[in-house]
Coordinates of C-alpha atoms in Angstrom, one line a residue:
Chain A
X197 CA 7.9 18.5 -60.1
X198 CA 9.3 20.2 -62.4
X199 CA 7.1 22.5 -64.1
X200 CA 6.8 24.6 -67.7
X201 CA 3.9 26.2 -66.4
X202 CA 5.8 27.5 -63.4
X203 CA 7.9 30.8 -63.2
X204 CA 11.8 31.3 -64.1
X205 CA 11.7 32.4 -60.4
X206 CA 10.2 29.8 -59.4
X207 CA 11.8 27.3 -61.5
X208 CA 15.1 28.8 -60.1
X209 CA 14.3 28.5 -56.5
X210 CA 14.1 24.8 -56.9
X211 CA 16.8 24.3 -58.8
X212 CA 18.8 26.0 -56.1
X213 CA 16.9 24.0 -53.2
X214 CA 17.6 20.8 -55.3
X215 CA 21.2 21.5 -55.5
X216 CA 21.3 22.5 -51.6
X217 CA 19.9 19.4 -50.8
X218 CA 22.4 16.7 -52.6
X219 CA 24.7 19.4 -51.4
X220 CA 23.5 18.9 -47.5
X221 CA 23.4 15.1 -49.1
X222 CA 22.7 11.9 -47.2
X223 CA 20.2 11.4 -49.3
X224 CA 19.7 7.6 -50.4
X225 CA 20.5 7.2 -53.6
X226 CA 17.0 6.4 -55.7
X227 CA 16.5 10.4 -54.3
X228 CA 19.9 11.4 -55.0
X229 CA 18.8 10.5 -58.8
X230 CA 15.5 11.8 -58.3
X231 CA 16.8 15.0 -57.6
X232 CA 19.3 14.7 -60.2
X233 CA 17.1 14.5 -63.0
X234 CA 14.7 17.1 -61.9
X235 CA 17.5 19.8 -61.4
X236 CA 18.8 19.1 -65.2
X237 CA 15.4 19.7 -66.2
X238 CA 14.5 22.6 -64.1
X239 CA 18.6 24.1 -65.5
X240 CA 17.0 23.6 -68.8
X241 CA 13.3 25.3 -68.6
X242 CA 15.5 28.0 -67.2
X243 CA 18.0 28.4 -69.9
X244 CA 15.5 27.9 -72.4
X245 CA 13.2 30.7 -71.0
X246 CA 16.6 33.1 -70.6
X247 CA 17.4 32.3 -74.5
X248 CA 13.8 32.5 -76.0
X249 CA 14.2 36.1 -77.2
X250 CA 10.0 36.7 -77.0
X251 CA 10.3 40.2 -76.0
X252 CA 7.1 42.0 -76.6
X253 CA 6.8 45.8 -76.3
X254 CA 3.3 47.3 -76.3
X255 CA 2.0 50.5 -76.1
X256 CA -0.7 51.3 -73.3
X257 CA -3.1 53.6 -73.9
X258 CA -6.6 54.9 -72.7
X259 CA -9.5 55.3 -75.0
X260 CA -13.0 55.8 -74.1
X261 CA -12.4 54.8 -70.8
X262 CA -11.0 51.3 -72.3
X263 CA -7.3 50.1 -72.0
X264 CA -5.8 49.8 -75.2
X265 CA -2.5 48.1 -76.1
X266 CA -1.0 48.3 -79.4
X267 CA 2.6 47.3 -80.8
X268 CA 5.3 49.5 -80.2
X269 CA 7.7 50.6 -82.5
X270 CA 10.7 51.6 -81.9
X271 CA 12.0 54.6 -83.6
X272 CA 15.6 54.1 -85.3
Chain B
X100 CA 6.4 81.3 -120.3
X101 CA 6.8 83.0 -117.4
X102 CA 9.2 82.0 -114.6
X103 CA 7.8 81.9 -111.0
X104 CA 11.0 83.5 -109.9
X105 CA 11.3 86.6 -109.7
X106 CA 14.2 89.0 -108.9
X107 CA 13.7 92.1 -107.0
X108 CA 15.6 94.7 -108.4
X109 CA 17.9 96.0 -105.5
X110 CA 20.9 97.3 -106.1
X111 CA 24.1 95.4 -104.5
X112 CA 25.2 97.9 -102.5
X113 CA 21.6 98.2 -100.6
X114 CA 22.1 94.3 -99.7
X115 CA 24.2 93.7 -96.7
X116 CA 25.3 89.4 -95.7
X117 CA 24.5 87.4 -92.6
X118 CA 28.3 87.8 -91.4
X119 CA 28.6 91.6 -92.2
X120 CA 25.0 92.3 -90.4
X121 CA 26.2 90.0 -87.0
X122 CA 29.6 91.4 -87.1
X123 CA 27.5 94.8 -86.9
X124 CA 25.1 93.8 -83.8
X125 CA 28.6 92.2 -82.2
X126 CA 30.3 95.7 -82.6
X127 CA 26.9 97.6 -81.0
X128 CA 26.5 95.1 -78.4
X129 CA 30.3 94.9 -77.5
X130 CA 30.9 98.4 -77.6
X131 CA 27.8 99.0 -74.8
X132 CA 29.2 100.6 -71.9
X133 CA 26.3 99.8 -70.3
X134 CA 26.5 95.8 -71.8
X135 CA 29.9 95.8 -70.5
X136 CA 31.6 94.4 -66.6
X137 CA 28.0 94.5 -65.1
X138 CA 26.6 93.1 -62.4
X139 CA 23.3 90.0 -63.0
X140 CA 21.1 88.3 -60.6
X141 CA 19.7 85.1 -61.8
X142 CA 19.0 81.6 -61.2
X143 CA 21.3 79.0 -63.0
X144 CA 19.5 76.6 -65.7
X145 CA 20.5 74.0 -68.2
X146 CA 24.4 73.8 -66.4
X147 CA 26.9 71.9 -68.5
X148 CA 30.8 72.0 -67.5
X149 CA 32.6 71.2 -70.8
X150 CA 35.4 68.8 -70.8
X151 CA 38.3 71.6 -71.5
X152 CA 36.9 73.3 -68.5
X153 CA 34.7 75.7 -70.3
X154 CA 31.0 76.3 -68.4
X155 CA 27.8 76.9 -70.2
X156 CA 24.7 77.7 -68.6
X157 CA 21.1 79.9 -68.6
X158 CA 20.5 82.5 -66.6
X159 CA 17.0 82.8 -65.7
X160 CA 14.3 84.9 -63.9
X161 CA 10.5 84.7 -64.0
X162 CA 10.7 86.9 -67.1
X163 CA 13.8 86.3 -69.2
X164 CA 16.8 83.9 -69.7
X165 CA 20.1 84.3 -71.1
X166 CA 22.8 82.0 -72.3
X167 CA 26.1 82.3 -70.6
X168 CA 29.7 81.0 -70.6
X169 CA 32.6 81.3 -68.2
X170 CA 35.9 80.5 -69.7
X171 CA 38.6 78.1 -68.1
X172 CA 40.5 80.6 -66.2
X173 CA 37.4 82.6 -64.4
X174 CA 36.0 79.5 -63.7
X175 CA 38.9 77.8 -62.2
X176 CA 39.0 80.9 -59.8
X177 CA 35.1 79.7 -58.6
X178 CA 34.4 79.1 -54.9
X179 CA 31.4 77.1 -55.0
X180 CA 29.8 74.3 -57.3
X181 CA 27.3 76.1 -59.4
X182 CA 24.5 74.0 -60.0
X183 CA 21.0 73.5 -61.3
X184 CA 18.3 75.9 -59.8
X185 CA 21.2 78.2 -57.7
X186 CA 20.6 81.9 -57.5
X187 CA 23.6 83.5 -58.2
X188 CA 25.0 87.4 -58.9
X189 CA 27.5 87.4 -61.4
X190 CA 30.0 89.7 -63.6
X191 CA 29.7 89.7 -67.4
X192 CA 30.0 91.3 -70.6
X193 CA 27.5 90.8 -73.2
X194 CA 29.1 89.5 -76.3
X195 CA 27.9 87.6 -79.6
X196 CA 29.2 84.2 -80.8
X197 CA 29.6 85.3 -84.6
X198 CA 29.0 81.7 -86.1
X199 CA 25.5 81.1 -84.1
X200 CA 24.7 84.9 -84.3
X201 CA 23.9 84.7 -81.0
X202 CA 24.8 86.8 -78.1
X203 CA 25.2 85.3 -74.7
X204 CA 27.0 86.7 -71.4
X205 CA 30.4 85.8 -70.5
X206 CA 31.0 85.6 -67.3
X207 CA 34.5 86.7 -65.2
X208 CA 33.0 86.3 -61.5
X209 CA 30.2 84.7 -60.1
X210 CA 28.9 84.2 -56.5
X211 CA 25.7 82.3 -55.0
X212 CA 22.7 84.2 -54.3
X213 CA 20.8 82.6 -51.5
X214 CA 18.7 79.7 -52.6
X215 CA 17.1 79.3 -56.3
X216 CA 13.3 79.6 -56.0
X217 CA 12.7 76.2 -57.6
X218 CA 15.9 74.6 -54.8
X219 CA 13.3 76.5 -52.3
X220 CA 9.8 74.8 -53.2
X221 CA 12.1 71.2 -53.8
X222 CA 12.9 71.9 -50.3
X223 CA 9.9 72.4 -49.1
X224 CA 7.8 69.5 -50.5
X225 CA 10.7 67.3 -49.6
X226 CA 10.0 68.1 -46.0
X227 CA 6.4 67.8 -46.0
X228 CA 5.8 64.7 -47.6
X229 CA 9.1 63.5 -45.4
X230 CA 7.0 64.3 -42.5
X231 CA 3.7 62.7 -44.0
X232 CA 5.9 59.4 -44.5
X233 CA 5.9 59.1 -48.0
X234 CA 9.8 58.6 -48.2
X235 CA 9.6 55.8 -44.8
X236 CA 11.3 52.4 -45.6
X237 CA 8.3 50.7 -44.0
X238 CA 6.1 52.0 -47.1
X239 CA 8.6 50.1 -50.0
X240 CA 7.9 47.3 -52.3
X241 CA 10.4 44.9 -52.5
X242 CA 11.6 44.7 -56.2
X243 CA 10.9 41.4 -57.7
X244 CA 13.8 39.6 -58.7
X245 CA 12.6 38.0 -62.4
X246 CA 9.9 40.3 -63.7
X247 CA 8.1 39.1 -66.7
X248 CA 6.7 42.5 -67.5
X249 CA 8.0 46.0 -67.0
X250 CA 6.0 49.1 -67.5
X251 CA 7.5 52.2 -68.4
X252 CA 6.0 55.4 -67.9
X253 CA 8.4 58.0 -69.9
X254 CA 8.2 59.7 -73.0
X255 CA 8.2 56.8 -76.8
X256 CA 10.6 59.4 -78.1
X257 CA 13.9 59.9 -76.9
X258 CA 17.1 58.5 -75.4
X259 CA 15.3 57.2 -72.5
X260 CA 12.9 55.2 -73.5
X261 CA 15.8 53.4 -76.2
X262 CA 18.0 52.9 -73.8
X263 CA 14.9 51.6 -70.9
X264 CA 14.2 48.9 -74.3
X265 CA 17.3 48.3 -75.3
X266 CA 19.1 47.1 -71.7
X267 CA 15.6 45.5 -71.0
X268 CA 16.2 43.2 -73.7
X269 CA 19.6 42.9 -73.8
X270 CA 19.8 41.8 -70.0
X271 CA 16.4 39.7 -70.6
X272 CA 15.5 38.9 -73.5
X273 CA 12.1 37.2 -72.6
X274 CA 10.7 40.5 -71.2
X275 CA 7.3 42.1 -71.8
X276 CA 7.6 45.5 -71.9
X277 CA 4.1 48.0 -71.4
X278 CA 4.8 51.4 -72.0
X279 CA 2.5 54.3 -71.2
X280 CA 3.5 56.9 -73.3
X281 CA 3.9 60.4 -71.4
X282 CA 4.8 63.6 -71.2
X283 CA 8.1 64.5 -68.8
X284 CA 8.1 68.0 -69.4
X285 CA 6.6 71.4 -69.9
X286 CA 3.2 72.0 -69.0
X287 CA 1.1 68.9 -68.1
X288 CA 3.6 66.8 -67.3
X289 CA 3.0 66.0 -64.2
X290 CA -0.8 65.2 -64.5
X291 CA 0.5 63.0 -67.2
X292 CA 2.5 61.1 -65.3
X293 CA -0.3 60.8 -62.6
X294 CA -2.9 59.2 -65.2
X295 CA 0.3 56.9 -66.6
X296 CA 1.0 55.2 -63.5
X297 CA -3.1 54.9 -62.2
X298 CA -3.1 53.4 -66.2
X299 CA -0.5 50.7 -65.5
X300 CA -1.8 49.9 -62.1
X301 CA -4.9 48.8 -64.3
X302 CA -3.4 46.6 -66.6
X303 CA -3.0 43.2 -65.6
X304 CA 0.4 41.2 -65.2
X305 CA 2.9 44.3 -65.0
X306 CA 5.7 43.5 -62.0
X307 CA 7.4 46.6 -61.3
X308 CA 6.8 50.0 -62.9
X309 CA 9.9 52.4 -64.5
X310 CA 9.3 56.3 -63.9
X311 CA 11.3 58.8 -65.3
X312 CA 13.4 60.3 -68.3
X313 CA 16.8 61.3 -69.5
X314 CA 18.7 64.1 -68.3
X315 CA 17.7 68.0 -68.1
X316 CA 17.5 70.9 -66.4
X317 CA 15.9 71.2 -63.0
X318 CA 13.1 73.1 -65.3
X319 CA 12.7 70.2 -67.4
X320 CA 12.7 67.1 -64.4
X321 CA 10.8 69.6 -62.5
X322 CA 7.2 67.5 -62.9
X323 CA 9.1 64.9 -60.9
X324 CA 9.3 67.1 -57.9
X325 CA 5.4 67.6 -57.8
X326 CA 2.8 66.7 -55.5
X327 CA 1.0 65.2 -57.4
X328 CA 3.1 62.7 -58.6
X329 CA 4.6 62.1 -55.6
X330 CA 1.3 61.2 -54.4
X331 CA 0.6 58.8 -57.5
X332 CA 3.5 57.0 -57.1
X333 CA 3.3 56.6 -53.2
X334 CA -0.3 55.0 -54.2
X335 CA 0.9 52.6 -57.0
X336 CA 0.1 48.9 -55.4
X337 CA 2.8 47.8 -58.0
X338 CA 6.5 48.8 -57.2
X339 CA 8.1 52.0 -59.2
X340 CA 11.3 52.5 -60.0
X341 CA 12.3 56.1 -60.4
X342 CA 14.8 57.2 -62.6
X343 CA 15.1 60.5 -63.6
X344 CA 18.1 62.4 -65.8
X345 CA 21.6 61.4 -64.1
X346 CA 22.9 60.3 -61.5
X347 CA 23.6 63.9 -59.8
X348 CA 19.8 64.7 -60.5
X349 CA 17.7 64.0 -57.2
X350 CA 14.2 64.8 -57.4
X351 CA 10.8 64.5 -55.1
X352 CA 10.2 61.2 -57.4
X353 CA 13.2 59.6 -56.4
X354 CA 13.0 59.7 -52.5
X355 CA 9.2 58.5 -52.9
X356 CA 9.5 55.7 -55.6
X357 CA 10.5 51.9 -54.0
X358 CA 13.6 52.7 -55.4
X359 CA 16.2 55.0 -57.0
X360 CA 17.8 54.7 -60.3
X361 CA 20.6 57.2 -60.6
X362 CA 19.5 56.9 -64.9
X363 CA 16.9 55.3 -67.3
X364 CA 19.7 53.2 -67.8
X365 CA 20.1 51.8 -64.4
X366 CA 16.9 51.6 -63.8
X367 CA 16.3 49.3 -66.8
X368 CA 19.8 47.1 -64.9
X369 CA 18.1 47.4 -60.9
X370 CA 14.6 45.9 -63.2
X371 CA 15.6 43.0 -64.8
X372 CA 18.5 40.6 -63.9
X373 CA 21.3 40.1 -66.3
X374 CA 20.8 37.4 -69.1
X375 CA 24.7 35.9 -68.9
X376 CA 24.8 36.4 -65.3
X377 CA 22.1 33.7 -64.5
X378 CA 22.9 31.9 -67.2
X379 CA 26.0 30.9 -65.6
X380 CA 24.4 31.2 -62.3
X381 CA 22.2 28.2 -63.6
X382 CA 25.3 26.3 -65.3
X383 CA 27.0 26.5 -62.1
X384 CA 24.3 25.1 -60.3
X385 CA 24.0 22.3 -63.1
X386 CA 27.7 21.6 -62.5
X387 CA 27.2 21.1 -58.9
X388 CA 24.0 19.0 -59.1
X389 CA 26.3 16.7 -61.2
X390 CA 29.4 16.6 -59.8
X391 CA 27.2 15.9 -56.2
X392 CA 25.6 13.3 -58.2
X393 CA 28.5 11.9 -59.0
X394 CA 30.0 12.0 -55.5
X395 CA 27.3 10.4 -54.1
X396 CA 27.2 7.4 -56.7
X397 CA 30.8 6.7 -55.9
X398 CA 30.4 6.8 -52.5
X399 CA 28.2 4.7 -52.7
X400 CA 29.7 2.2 -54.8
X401 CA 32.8 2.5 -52.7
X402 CA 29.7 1.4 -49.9
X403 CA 29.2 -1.7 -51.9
X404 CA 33.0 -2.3 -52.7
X405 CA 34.1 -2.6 -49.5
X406 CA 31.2 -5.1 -49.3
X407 CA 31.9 -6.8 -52.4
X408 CA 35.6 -6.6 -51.7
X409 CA 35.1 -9.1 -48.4
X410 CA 36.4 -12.3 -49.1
X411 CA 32.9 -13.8 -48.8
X412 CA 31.8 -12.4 -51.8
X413 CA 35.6 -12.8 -53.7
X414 CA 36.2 -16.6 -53.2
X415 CA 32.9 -17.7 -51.8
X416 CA 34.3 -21.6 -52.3
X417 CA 37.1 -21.1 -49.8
X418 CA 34.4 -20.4 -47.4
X419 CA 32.6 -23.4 -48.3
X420 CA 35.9 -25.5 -48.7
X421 CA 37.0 -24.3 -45.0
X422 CA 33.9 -25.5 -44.0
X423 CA 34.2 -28.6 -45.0
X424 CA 37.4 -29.1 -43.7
X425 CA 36.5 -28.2 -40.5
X426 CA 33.5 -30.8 -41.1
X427 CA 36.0 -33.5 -41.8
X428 CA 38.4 -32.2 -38.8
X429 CA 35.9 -32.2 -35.9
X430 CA 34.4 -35.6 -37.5
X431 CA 37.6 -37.2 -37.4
X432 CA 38.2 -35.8 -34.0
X433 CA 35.1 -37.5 -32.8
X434 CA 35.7 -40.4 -34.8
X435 CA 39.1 -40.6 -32.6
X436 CA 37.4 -39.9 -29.5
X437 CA 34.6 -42.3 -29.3
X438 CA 37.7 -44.6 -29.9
X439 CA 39.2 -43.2 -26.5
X440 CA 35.8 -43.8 -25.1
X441 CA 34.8 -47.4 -25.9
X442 CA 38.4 -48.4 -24.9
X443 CA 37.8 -47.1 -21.6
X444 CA 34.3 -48.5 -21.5
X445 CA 35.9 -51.8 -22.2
X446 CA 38.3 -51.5 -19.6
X447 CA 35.5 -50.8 -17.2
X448 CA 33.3 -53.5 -18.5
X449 CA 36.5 -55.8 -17.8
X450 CA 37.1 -54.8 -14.2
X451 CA 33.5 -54.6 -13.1
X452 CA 33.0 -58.6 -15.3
X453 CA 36.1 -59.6 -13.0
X454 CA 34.5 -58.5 -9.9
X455 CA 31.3 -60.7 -10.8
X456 CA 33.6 -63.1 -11.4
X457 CA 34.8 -62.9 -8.3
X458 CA 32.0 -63.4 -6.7
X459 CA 30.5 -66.2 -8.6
X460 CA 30.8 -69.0 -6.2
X461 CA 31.2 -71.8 -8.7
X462 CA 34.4 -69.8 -9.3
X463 CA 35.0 -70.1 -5.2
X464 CA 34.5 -74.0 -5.8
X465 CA 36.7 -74.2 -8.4
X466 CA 39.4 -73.5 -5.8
X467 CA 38.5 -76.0 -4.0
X468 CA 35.9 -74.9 -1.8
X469 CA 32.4 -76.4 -1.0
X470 CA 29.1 -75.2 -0.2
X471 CA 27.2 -76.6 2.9
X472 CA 23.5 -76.8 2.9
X473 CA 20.3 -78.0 5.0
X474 CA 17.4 -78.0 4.0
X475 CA 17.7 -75.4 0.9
X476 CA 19.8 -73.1 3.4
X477 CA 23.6 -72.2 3.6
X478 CA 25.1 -73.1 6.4
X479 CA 27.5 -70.7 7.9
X480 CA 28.0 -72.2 11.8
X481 CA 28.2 -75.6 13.4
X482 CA 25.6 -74.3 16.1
X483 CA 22.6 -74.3 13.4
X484 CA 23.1 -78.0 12.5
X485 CA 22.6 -81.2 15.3
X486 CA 23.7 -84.6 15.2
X487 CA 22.2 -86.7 12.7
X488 CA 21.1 -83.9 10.3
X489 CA 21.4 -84.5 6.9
X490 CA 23.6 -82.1 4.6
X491 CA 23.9 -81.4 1.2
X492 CA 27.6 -80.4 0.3
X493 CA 28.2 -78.9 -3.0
X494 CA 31.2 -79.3 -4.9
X495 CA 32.3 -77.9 -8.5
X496 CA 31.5 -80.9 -9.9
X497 CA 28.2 -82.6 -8.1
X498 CA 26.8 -83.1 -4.6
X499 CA 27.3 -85.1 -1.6
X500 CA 25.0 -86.3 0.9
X501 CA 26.3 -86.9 4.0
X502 CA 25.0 -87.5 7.7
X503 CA 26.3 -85.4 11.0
X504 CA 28.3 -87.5 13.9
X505 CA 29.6 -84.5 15.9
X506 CA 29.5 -81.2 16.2
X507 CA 32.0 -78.8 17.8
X508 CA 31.7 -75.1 18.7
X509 CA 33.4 -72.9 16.5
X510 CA 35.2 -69.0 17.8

């Protein structure tokens, strides 16, 4: 269930619906685990996506009627 | 050789310096009568109320503007809040500020004028497109929470647009930023922003759009109170946030936008989520997934304790010795009581064989009595017999024969 190609939102959603559910909790316990596991892995997509530092800054422009992006750079 | 330079010939006293030339205009300026304790209309500009209490402004009309300042102890005397845009008449003497050589009015009253011209039109606009619905609640985007991409429509020089990139990434570090480069001020400003945000709205992927610019004066922020832009940011299908110069700074932008940033700054904070915050938003949730985890695996082992801990599963050969026991027990019991039983069988057996015995009539002879027979029968009375007859008597031990000679009537 868990799922790289999903969103942080998303990916946070279920991690919160995971926890609300063992939280609610009579779950049996082969769930219990299931849900276990998948919410350490969705906590980890989701502290991983936070601390990839993959910031991108682009310039849009119009030319000839065509969207251009190019690289921005900063000025110091 | 010659040297480029050249020399003019001039002689010294003909040459006059910067200071000596600006303490002149001061002295001609200053000693104006008609430069001195008169009476200005204008609109104020470019306000800016110094820490030590100082305030600096323009003074503007449709033809002219002048700098101004009003020193701590007029200004403490004011009744109003000057502001951006407000038409005010005020007091001053025209003086020069020798180290900038530049001269400026310094003001010792000042009181509002009506409305500025620019505070007029603001008005105006605001109402209209108020009353078209442009500023209704029902028309607002919701923000999205975790944007992947921002697009910025503000000016790639400045303070803004460093402080939009830097709290950006600082708060989410895995954020795409698309920036349309514009101009925020002067003339074509607010077409600019028009084609910036129909530009974005083009461009695939962007999540919520950030309008504005760093502070100004309400000449400078004024594209942000145009129609035009109003109208472009009403139609954006993605959400715009509109942040434009600080916090006091309100403009037609702001009340149409999805929301209001009071600064670039802000904006950039209402965008994008903090990067620590979820962070241990998402740790917090990991330590409850675990510690409810762990609560459920020892309540459930405390499940199969208390089963475990039954004395079935401790010492199951007490269970199978006590059964046994209780095997021997009852087999002895029986044993005992079939005992019991045959004993009174026998007992039975004995009284019922005495009774037979009883009745056997050999046993009868043995005491002494005889049997009396004719002819294969037992005689019980005299009257079934006659003289002569011939009887068989039977004894314990053989028969007799014998032959009637009288018979007498028995009661």
């Amino acid at each position: 269930m868990a799922n790289e190609e999903k969103s942080f939102e998303e990916n946070l959603a279920q991690l919160e619906e995971s926890v609300k559910s063992l939280e609610e909790g009579e779950l049996p316990l082969k769930e219990t685990l299931e849900k276990f596991e998948e919410g350490l892995k969705l906590s980890k997509l989701c502290t991983v996506e936070l601390e990839a530092a993959l910031k991108k800054i682009e310039q849009i422009v119009e030319k000839d009627g065509k969207i251009v992006s190019e690289p921005f750079e900063e000025e110091e | 050789m010659e040297i480029g330079l050249k020399i003019p010939d001039i002689p010294e006293s003909g040459i006059i310096s910067v200071g000596k030339l600006t303490d002149y205009i001061k002295q001609k300026l200053e000693g104006d009568s008609q430069l001195v304790n008169i009476w200005v209309r204008g609109e104020i500009s470019n306000f800016r109320r110094h820490n030590n209490g100082h305030l600096y402004f323009t003074l503007k009309d449709n033809e002219s503007q002048i700098e101004c300042a009003m020193f701590r102890p007029s200004a403490t005397s004011l009744k109003f809040e000057p502001e951006h845009g407000l038409k005010v008449l005020v007091r001053a003497s025209v003086s020069v500020y020798k180290p900038y050589g530049k001269y400026q009015l310094v003001i010792s009253e000042m009181h509002p004028d009506g409305l500025g011209a620019l505070h007029q039109r603001f008005l105006q606009l605001k109402e209209k497109l108020k009353k078209e619905g442009l500023f209704s609640e029902e028309h607002k985007k919701p923000i999205p929470k975790f944007p992947r991409t921002v697009g910025l429509v503000t000016s790639p020089t400045g303070a803004a647009v460093r402080d939009l990139i830097r709290i950006l990434t600082r708060r989410f570090p895995n954020i795409k930023i698309k920036l349309a480069p514009t101009l925020v001020q002067g003339i074509g400003a607010a077409e600019d922003i028009v084609r910036s945000i129909r530009l974005l709205n083009r461009v695939e992927g962007i999540d919520v759009i950030i309008v504005g610019r760093g502070g100004g004066s309400l000449e400078d922020l004024w594209c942000f109170n145009e129609e035009i832009v109003a109208r472009a940011i009403f139609e954006s299908k993605i959400p715009i946030i509109s942040a434009v110069g600080h916090e006091t700074d309100f403009t037609i932008s702001d009340f149409v936008a999805d929301c209001r940033a009071s600064t670039p700054s802000n904006a950039a904070e209402i965008a994008v989520q903090d990067k620590d915050e979820l962070l241990s938003n998402i740790n917090h949730l990991r330590d409850k997934l675990l510690n409810k985890t762990k609560l459920t695996i020892a309540f459930k082992a405390q499940s199969l304790n208390a089963v475990i801990d039954r004395p079935l599963f401790k010492r199951p050969f007490d269970f199978i010795n006590e059964y046994l026991q209780q095997l021997d027990d009852s087999m002895l019991r029986s044993g005992r009581a079939i005992l019991v039983y045959l004993k009174l069988k026998r007992e039975v057996l004995e009284g019922v064989k005495g009774k037979l015995h009883s009745l056997d009539p050999k046993a009868v002879l043995g005491r002494g009595y005889s049997v009396v027979m004719y002819e294969g029968k037992v005689i019980k009375k005299s009257s079934d017999i006659k003289i002569n007859d011939l009887l068989d008597i039977i004894l314990q031990k053989g028969e007799i024969k014998s032959k009637v000679v009288e018979v007498k009537d028995g009661k």
